[in-house]
PDB file of C-alpha atoms in Angstrom:
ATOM      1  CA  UNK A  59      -0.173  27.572 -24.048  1.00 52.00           C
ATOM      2  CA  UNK A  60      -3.080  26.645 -26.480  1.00 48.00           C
ATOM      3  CA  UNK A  61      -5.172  23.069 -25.580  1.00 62.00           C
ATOM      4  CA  UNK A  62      -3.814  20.596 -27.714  1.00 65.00           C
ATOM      5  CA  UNK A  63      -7.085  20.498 -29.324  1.00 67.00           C
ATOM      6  CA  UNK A  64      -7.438  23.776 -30.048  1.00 67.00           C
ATOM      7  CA  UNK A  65      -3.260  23.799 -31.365  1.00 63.00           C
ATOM      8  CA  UNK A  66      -4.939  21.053 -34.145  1.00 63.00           C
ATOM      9  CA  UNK A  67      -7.829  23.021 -35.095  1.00 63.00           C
ATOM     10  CA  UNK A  68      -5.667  26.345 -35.753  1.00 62.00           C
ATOM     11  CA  UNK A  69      -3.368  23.848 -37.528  1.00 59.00           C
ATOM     12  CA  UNK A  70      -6.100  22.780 -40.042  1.00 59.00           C
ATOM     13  CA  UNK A  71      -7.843  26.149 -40.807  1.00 60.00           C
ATOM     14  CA  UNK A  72      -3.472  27.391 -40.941  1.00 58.00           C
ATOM     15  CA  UNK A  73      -3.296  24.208 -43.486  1.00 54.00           C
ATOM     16  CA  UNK A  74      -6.829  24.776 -45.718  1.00 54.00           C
ATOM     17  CA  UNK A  75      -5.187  28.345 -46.745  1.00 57.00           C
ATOM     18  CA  UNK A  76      -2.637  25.766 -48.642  1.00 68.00           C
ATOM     19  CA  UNK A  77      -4.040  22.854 -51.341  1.00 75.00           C
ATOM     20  CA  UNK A  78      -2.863  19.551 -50.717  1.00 80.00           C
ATOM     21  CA  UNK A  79      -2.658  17.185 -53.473  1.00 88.00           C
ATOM     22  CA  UNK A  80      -3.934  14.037 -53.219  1.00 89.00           C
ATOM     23  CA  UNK A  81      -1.907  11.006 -53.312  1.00 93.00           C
ATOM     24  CA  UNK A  82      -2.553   7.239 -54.605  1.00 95.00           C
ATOM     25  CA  UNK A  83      -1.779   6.357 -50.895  1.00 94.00           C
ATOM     26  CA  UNK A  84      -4.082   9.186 -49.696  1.00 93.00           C
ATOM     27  CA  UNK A  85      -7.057   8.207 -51.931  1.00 94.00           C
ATOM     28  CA  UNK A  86      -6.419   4.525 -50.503  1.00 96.00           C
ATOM     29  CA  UNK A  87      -7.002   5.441 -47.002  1.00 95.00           C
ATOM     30  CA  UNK A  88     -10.003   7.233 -47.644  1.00 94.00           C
ATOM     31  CA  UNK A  89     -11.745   4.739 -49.534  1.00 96.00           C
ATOM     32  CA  UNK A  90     -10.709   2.331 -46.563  1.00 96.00           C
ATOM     33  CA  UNK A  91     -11.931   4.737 -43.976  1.00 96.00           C
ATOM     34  CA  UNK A  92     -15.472   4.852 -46.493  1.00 95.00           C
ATOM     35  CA  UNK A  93     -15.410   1.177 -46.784  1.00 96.00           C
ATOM     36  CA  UNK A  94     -15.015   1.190 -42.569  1.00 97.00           C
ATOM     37  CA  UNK A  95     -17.894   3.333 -42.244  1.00 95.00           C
ATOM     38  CA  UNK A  96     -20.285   1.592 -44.684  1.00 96.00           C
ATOM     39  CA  UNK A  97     -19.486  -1.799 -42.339  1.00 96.00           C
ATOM     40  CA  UNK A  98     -19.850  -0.308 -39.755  1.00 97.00           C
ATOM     41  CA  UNK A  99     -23.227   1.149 -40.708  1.00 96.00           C
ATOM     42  CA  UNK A 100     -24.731  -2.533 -41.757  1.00 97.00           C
ATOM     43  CA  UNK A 101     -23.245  -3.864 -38.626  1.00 97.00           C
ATOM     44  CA  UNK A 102     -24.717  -1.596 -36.610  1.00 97.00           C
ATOM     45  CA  UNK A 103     -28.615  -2.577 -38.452  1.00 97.00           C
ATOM     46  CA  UNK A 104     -27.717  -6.260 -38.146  1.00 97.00           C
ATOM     47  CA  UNK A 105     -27.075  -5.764 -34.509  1.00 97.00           C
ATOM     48  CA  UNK A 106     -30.612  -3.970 -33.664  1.00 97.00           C
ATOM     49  CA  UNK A 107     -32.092  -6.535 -34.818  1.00 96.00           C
ATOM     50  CA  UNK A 108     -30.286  -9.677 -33.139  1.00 96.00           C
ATOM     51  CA  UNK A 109     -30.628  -7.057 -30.037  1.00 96.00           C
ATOM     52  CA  UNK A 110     -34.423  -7.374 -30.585  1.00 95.00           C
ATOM     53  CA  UNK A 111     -34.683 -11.178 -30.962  1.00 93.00           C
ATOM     54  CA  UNK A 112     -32.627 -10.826 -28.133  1.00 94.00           C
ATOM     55  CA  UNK A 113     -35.305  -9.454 -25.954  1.00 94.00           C
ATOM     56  CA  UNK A 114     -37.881 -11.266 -27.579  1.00 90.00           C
ATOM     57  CA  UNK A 115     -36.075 -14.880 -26.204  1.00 90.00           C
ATOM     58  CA  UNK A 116     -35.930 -13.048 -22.781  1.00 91.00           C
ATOM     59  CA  UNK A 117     -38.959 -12.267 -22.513  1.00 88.00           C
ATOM     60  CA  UNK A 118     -40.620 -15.703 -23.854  1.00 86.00           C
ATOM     61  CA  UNK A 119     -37.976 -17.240 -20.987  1.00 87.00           C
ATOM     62  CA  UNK A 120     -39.820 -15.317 -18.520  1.00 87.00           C
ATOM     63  CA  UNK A 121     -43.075 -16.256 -19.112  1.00 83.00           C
ATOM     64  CA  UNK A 122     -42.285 -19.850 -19.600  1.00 82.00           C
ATOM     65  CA  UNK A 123     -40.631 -19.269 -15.924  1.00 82.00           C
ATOM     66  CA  UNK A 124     -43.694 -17.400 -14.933  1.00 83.00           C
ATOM     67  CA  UNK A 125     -45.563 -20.694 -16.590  1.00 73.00           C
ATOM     68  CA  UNK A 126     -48.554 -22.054 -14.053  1.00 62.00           C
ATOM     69  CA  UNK A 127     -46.704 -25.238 -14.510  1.00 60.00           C
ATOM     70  CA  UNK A 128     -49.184 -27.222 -17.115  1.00 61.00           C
ATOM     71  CA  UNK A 129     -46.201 -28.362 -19.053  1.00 60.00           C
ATOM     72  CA  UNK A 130     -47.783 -27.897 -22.483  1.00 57.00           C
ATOM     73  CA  UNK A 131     -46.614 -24.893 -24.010  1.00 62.00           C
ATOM     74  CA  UNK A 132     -46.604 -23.807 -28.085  1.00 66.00           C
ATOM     75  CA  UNK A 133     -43.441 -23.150 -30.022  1.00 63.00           C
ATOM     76  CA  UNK A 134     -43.441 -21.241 -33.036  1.00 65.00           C
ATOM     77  CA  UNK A 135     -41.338 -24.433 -35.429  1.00 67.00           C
ATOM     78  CA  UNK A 136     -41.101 -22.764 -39.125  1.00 66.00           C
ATOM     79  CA  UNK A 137     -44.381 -21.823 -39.675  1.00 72.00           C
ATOM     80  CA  UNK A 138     -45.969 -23.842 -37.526  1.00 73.00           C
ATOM     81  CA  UNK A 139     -47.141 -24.326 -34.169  1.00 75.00           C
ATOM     82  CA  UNK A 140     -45.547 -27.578 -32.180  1.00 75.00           C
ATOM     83  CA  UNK A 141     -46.623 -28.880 -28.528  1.00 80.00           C
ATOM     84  CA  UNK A 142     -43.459 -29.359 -26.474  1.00 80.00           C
ATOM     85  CA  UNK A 143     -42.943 -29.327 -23.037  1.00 81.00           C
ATOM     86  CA  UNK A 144     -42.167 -26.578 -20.744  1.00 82.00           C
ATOM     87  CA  UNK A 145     -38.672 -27.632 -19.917  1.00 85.00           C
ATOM     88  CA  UNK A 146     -37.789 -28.311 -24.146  1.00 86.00           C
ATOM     89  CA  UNK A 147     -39.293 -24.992 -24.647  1.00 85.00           C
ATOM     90  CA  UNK A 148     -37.245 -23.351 -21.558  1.00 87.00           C
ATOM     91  CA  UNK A 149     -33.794 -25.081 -22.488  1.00 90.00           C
ATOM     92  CA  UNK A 150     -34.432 -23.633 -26.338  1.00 89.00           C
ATOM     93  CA  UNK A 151     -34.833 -20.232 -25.794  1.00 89.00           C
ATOM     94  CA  UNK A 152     -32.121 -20.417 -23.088  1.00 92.00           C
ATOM     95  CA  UNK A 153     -29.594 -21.775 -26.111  1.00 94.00           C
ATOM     96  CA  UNK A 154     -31.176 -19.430 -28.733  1.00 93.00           C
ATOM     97  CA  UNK A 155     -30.301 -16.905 -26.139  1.00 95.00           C
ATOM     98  CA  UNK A 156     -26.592 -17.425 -25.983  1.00 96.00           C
ATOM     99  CA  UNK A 157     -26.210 -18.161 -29.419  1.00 96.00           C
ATOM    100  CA  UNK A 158     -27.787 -14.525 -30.226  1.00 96.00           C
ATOM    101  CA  UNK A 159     -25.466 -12.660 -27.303  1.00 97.00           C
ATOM    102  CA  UNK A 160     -22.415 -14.082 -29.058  1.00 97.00           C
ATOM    103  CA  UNK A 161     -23.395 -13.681 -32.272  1.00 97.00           C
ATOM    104  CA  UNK A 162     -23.981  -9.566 -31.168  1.00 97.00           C
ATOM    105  CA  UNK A 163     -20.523 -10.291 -29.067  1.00 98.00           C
ATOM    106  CA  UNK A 164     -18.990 -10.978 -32.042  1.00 97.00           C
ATOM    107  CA  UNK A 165     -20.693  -7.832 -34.573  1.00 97.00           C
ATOM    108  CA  UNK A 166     -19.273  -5.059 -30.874  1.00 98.00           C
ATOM    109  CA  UNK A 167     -16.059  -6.830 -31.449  1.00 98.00           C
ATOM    110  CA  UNK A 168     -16.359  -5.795 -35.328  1.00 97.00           C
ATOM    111  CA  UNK A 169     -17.297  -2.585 -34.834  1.00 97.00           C
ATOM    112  CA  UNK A 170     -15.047  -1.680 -32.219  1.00 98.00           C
ATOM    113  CA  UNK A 171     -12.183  -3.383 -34.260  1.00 97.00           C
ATOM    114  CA  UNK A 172     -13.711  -0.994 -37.438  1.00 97.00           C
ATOM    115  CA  UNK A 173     -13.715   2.569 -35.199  1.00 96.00           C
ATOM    116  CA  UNK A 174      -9.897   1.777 -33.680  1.00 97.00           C
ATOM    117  CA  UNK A 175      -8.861   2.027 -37.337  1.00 97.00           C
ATOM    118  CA  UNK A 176     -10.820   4.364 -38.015  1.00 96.00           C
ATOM    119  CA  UNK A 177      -9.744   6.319 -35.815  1.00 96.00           C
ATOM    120  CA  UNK A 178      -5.929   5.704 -37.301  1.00 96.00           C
ATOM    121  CA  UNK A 179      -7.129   7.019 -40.459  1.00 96.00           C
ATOM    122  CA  UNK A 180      -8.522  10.014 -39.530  1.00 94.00           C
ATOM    123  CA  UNK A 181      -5.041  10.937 -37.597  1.00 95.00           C
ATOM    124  CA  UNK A 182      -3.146  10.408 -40.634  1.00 94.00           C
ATOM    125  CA  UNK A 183      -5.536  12.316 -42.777  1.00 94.00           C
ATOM    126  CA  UNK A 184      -6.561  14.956 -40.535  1.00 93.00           C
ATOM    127  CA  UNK A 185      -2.601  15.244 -40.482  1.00 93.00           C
ATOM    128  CA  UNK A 186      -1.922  15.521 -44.279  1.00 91.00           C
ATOM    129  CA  UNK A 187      -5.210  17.205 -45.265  1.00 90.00           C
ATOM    130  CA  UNK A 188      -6.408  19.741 -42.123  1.00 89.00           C
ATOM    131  CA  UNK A 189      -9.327  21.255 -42.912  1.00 86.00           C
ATOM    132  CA  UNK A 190      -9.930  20.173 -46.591  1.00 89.00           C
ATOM    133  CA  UNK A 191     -11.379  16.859 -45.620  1.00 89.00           C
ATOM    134  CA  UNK A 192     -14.037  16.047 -43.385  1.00 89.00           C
ATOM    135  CA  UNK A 193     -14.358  12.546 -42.395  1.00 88.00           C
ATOM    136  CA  UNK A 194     -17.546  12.599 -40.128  1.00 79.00           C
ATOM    137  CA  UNK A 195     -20.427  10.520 -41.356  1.00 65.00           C
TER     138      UNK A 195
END
């Protein structure tokens, strides 16, 4: 027989010969799955950028690791520059560090949260509405 995949696609083009109305309940689930995708979207942005600042701690931790061991080292305070030592300086970036990976723990666990249903939705709409509805971004 026919891949199940290919089964679904004849399905949908068999289903676009025929108009499906749309539903209250329908319209619903679509804006939920636009809603979903908009999130997901600004989620995504938010995350590049924590992923950057990210990098940037990572690589300040290395140099301060890489330090020749002077002890006096400049951190950016505001807008300001402040002396503190090399250990202060380490021990900061090393907390700014975890508080950034669980911060972008927490926006993967939103997304993937966001793509399992919207991965629902697109069953049940794919289902009612075949080929008259494209849900891609």
């Amino acid at each position: 027989g026919r891949r199940p995949a290919a089964a679904a696609a004849a399905a949908r083009r068999e289903m676009a010969d025929t108009a499906v109305d749309v539903r209250k309940e329908d319209q619903k689930l679509i804006n939920e799955f636009g809603r979903l995708n908009a999130r997901t979207k600004e989620i995504r942005a938010d995350r590049a950028v924590l992923q950057k600042q990210l990098e940037e701690l990572d690589d300040a931790t290395t140099e301060l690791a890489m330090g020749d061991g002077d002890d006096v080292q400049l951190m950016l305070g505001g807008e300001s520059f402040v002396d503190v030592s090399e250990d202060f300086a380490t021990e900061h970036c090393e907390a700014e560090q975890e508080r950034v990976q669980a911060e972008l723990d927490g926006f993967d666990a939103a997304i993937a949260a966001a793509e399992k249903r919207q991965k629902e939705l697109k069953k049940l709409l794919y289902d009612r509405f075949g080929a008259q509805i494209n849900l891609e971004e």
